[in-house]
mmCIF file of C-alpha atoms in Angstrom:
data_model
loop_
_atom_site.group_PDB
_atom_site.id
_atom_site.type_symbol
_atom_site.label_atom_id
_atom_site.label_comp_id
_atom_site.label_asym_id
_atom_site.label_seq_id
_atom_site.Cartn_x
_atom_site.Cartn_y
_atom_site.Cartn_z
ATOM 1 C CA UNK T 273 132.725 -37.050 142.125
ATOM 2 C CA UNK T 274 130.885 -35.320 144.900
ATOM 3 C CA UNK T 275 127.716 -37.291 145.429
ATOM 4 C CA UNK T 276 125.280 -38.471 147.808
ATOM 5 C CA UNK T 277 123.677 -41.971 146.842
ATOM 6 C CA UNK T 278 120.633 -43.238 148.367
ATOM 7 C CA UNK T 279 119.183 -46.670 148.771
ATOM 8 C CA UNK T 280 116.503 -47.360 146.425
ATOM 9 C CA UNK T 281 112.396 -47.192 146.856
ATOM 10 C CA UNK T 282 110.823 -49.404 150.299
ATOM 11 C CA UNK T 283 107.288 -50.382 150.658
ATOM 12 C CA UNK T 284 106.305 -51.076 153.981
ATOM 13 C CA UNK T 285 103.158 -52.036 155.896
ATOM 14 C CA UNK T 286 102.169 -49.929 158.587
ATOM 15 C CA UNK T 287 104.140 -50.756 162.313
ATOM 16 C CA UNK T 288 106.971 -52.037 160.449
ATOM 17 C CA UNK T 289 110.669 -50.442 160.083
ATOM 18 C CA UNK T 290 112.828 -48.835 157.201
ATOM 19 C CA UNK T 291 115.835 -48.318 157.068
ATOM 20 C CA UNK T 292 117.849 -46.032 154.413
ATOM 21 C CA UNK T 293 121.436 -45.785 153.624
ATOM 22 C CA UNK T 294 122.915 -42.325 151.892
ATOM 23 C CA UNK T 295 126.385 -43.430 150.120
ATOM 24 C CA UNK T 296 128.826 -40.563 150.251
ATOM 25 C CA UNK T 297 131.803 -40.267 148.567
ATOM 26 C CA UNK T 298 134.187 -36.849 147.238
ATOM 27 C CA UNK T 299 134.620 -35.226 149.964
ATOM 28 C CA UNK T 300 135.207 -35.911 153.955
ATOM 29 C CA UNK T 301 132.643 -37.836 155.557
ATOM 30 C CA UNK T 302 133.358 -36.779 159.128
ATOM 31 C CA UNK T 303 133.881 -33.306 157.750
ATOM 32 C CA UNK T 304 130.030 -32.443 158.357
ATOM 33 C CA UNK T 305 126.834 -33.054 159.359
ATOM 34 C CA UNK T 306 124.796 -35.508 157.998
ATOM 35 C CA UNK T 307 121.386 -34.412 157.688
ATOM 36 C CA UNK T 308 117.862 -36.357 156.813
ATOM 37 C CA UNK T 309 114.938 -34.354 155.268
ATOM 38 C CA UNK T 310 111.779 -35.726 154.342
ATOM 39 C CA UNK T 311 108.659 -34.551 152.045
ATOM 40 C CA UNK T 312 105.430 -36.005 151.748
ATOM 41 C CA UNK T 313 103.494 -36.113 148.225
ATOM 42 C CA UNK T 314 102.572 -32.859 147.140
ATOM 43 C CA UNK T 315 104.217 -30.953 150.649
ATOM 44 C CA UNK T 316 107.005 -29.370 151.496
ATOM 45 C CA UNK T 317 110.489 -30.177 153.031
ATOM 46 C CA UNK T 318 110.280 -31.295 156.696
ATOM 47 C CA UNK T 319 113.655 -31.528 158.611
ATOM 48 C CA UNK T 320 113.808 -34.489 160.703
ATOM 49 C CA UNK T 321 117.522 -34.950 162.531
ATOM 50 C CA UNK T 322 120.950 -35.305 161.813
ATOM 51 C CA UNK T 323 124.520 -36.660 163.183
ATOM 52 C CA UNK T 324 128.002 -35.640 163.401
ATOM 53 C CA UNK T 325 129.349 -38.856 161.504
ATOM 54 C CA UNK T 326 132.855 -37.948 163.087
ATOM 55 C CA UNK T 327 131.189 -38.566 166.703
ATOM 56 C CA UNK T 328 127.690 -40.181 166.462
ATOM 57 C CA UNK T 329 126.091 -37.853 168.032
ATOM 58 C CA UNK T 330 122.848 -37.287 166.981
ATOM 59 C CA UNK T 331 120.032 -34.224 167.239
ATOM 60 C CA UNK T 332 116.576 -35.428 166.449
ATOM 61 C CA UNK T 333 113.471 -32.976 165.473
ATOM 62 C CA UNK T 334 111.076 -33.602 168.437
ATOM 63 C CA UNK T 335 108.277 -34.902 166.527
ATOM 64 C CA UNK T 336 110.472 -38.198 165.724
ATOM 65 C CA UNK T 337 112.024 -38.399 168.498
ATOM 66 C CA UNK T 338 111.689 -42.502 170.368
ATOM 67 C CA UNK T 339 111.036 -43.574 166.608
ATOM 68 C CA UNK T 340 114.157 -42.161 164.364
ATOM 69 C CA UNK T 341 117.366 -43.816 164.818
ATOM 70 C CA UNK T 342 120.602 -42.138 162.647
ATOM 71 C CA UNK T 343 123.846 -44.170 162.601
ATOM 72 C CA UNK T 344 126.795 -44.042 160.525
ATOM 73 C CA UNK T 345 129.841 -46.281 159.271
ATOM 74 C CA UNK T 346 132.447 -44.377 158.997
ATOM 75 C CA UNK T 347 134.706 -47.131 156.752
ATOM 76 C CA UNK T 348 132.297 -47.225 153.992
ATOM 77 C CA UNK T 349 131.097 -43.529 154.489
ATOM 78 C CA UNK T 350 127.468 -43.690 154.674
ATOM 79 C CA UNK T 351 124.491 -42.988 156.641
ATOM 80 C CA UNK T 352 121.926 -44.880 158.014
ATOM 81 C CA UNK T 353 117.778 -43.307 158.967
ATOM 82 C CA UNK T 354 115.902 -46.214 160.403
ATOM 83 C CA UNK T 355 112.322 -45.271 161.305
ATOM 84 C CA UNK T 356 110.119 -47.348 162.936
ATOM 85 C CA UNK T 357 106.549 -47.797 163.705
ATOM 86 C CA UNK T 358 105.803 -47.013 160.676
ATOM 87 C CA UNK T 359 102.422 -44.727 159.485
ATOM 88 C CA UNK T 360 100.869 -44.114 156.540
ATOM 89 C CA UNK T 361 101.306 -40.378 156.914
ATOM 90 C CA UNK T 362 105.207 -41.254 157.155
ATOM 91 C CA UNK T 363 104.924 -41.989 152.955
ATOM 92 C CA UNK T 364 107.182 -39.575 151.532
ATOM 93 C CA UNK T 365 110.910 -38.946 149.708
ATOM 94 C CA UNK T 366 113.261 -39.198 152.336
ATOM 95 C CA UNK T 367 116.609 -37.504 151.453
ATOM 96 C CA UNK T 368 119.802 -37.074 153.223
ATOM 97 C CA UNK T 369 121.640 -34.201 152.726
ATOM 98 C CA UNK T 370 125.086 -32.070 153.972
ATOM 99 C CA UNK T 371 126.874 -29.103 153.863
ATOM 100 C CA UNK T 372 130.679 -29.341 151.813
ATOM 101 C CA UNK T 373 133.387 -26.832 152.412
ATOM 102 C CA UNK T 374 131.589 -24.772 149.110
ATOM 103 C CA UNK T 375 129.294 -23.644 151.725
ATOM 104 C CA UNK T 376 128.135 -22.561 154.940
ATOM 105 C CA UNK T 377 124.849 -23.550 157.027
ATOM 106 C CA UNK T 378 123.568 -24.435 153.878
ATOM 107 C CA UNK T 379 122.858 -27.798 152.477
ATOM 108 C CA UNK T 380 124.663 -28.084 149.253
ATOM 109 C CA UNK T 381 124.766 -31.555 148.450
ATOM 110 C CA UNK T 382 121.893 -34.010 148.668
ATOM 111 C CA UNK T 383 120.807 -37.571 147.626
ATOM 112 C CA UNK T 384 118.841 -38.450 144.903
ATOM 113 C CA UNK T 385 115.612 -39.423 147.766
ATOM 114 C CA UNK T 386 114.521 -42.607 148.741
ATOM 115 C CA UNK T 387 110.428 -42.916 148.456
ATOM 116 C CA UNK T 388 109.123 -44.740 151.093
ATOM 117 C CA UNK T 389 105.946 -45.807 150.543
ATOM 118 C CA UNK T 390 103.651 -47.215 153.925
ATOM 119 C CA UNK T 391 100.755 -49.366 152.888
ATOM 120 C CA UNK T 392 98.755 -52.356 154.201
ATOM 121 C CA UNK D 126 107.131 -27.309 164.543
ATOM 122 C CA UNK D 127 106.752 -24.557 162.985
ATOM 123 C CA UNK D 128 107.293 -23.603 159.300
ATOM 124 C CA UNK D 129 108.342 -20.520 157.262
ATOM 125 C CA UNK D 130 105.380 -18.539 155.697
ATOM 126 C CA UNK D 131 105.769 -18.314 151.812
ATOM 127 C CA UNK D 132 103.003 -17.546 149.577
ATOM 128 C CA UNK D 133 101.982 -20.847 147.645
ATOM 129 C CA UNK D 134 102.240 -19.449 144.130
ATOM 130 C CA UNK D 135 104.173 -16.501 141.861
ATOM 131 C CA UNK D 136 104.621 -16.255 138.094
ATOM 132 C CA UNK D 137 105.673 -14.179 135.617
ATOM 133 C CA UNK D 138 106.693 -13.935 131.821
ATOM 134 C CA UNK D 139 109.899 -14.504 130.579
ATOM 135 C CA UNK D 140 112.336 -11.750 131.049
ATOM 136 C CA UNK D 141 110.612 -9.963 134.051
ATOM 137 C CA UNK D 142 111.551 -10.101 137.643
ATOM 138 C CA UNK D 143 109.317 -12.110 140.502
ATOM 139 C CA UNK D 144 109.608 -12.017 143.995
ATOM 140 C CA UNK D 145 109.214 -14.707 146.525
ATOM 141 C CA UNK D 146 108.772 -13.552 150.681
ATOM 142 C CA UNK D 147 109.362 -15.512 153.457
ATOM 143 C CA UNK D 148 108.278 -14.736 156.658
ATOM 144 C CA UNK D 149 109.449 -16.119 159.804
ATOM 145 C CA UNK D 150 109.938 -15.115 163.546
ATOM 146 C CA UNK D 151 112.566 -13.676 166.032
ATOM 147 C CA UNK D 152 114.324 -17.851 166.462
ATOM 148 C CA UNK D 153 114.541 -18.751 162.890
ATOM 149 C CA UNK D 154 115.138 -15.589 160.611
ATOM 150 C CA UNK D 155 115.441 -12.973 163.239
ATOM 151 C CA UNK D 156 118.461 -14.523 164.308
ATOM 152 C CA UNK D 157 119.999 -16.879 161.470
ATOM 153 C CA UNK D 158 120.942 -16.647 157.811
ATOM 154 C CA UNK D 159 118.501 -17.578 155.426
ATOM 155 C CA UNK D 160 118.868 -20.509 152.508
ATOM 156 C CA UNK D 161 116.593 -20.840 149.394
ATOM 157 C CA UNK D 162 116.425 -24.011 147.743
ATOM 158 C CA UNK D 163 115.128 -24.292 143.632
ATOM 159 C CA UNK D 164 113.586 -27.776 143.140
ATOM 160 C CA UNK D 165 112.419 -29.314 139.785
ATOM 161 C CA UNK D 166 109.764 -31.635 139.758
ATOM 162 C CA UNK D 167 110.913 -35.442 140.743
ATOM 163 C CA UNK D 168 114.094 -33.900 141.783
ATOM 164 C CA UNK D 169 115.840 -33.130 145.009
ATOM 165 C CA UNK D 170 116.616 -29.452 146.090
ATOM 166 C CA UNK D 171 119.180 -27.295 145.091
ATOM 167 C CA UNK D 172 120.606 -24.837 146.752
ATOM 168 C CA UNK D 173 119.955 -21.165 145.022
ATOM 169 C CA UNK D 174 121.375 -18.745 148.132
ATOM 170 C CA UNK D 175 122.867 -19.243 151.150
ATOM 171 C CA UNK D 176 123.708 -17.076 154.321
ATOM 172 C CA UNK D 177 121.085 -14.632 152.967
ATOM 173 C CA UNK D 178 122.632 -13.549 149.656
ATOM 174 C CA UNK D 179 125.559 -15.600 149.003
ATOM 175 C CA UNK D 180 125.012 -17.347 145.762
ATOM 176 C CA UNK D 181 127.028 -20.906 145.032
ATOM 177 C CA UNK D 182 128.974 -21.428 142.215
ATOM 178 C CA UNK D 183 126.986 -22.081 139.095
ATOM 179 C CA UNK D 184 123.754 -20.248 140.149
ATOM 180 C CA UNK D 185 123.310 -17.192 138.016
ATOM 181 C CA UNK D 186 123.288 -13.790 139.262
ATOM 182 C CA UNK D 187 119.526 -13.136 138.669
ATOM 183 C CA UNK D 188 118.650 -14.966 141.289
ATOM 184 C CA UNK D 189 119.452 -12.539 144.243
ATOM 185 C CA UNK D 190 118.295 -12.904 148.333
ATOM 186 C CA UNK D 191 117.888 -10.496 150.869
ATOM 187 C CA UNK D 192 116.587 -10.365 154.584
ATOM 188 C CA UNK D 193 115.043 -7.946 157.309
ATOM 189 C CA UNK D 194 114.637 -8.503 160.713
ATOM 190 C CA UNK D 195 111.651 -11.629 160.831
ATOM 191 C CA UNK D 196 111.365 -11.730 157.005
ATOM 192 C CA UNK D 197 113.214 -12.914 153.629
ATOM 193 C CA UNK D 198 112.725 -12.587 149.983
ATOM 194 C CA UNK D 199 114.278 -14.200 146.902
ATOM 195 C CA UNK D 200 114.116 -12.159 143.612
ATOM 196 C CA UNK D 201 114.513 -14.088 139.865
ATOM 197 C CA UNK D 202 114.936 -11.430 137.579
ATOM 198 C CA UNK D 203 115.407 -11.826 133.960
ATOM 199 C CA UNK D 204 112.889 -15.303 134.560
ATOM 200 C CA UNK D 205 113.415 -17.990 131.796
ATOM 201 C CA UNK D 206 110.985 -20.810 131.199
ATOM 202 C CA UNK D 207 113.737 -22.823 133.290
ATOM 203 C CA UNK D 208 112.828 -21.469 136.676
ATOM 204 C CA UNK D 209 109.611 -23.109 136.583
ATOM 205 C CA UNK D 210 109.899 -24.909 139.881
ATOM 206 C CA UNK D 211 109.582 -25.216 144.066
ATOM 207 C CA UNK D 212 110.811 -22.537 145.405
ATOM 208 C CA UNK D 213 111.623 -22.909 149.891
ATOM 209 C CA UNK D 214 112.963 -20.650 152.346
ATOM 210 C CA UNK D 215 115.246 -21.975 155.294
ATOM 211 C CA UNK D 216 116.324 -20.779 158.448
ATOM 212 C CA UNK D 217 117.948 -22.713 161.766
ATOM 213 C CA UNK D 218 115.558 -22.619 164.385
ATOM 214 C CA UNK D 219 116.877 -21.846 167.575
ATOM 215 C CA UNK D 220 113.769 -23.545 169.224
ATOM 216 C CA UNK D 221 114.028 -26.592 166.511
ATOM 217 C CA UNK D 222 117.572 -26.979 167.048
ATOM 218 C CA UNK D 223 117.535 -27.820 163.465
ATOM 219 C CA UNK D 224 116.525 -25.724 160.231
ATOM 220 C CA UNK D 225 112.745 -24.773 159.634
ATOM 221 C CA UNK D 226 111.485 -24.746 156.154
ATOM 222 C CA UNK D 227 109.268 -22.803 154.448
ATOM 223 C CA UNK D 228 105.743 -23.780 152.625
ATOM 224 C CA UNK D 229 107.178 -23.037 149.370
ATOM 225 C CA UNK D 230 106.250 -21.370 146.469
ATOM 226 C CA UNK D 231 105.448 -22.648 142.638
ATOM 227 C CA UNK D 232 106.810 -20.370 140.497
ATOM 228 C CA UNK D 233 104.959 -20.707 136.838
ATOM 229 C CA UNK D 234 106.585 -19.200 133.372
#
């Protein structure tokens, strides 16, 4: 089954780090991107980086750039989105998602979201 | 960074035909294909279109996508109480080096 499984809700006080895993599994890893998208309550989608899980290379949105950290494992096929320093603003669903060979440029297959929740 | 324009709400009865725009600039939509995404409430995004008017398997052909120059639109025709959801526009950003999304729109039935 293609699928993308996340890691389940975090609460977190403020300055502290999470860090969610995205499971995937029926189709090739290292085929694609991995990307992490993120939505605040009531707001809309907000792109924030992604990596090549075949290299580790990673391309972070500048806004979360020194605090966003994406790994992978490539022997259990998931992907990691630490953030640090953590804000109350930074409260949101954060979902990982990719592109299978259905598509193009498109993301086709995404996680269920992990709410993070940042309170003191 | 900068997001795609989309007005916040459209609506319509069932059976007729709404249309979403999306407005953008010359590094997003004036020079990349164009995604919409359907989401339900408490549910992650799905794509509806990709590269503009592609549709994926399993999305019906009344939802339909077209583009021109800065600017996109997404047309439900045929709307069923179903489509009651978040509708967003995407584009890559050339500037972003990663895709831009838009405001989204609430579609009520």
């Amino acid at each position: 089954q293609v699928q993308l499984v996340q890691s389940g809700a975090e609460v977190k006080k403020p300055g502290a780090s999470v860090k969610v895993s995205c499971k995937a599994s029926g189709y090739t890893f290292t085929g694609s991107y991995m990307h992490w998208v993120r939505q605040a309550p009531g707001q809309g989608l907000e792109w924030m980086g992604s990596i090549n899980p075949n290299s580790g290379d990673t391309d972070y949105a500048e806004r979360f750039q020194g605090r966003v950290t994406m790994t992978r494992d490539t022997s259990i096929t998931t992907a990691y989105m630490e953030l640090s320093r953590l804000r109350s603003d930074d409260t949101a669903v954060y979902f990982c998602a990719t592109e299978t060979a259905a598509v193009t440029d498109a993301f086709d297959l995404w996680g269920q979201g992990t709410l993070v929740t940042v309170s003191s | 960074q900068s997001v795609l324009t989309q007005p916040p709400s459209a609506s319509g009865t069932p059976g007729q035909r709404v249309t979403i725009s999306c407005s953008g600039s010359s590094s997003d939509i004036g020079s990349n294909t164009v995604n919409w995404y359907q989401q339900l409430p408490g549910a992650a995004p799905k794509l509806l279109i990709y590269n503009g008017n592609q549709r994926p398997s399993g999305v019906p052909e009344r939802f339909s996508g077209s583009r021109s120059a800065t600017s996109a639109s997404l047309a439900i025709s045929g709307l069923q109480s179903e489509d009651e959801a978040d509708y967003y526009c995407a584009s890559w950003d050339d500037s972003l080096n990663g895709p831009v999304f838009g405001t989204g729109t609430k579609v009520n039935v």
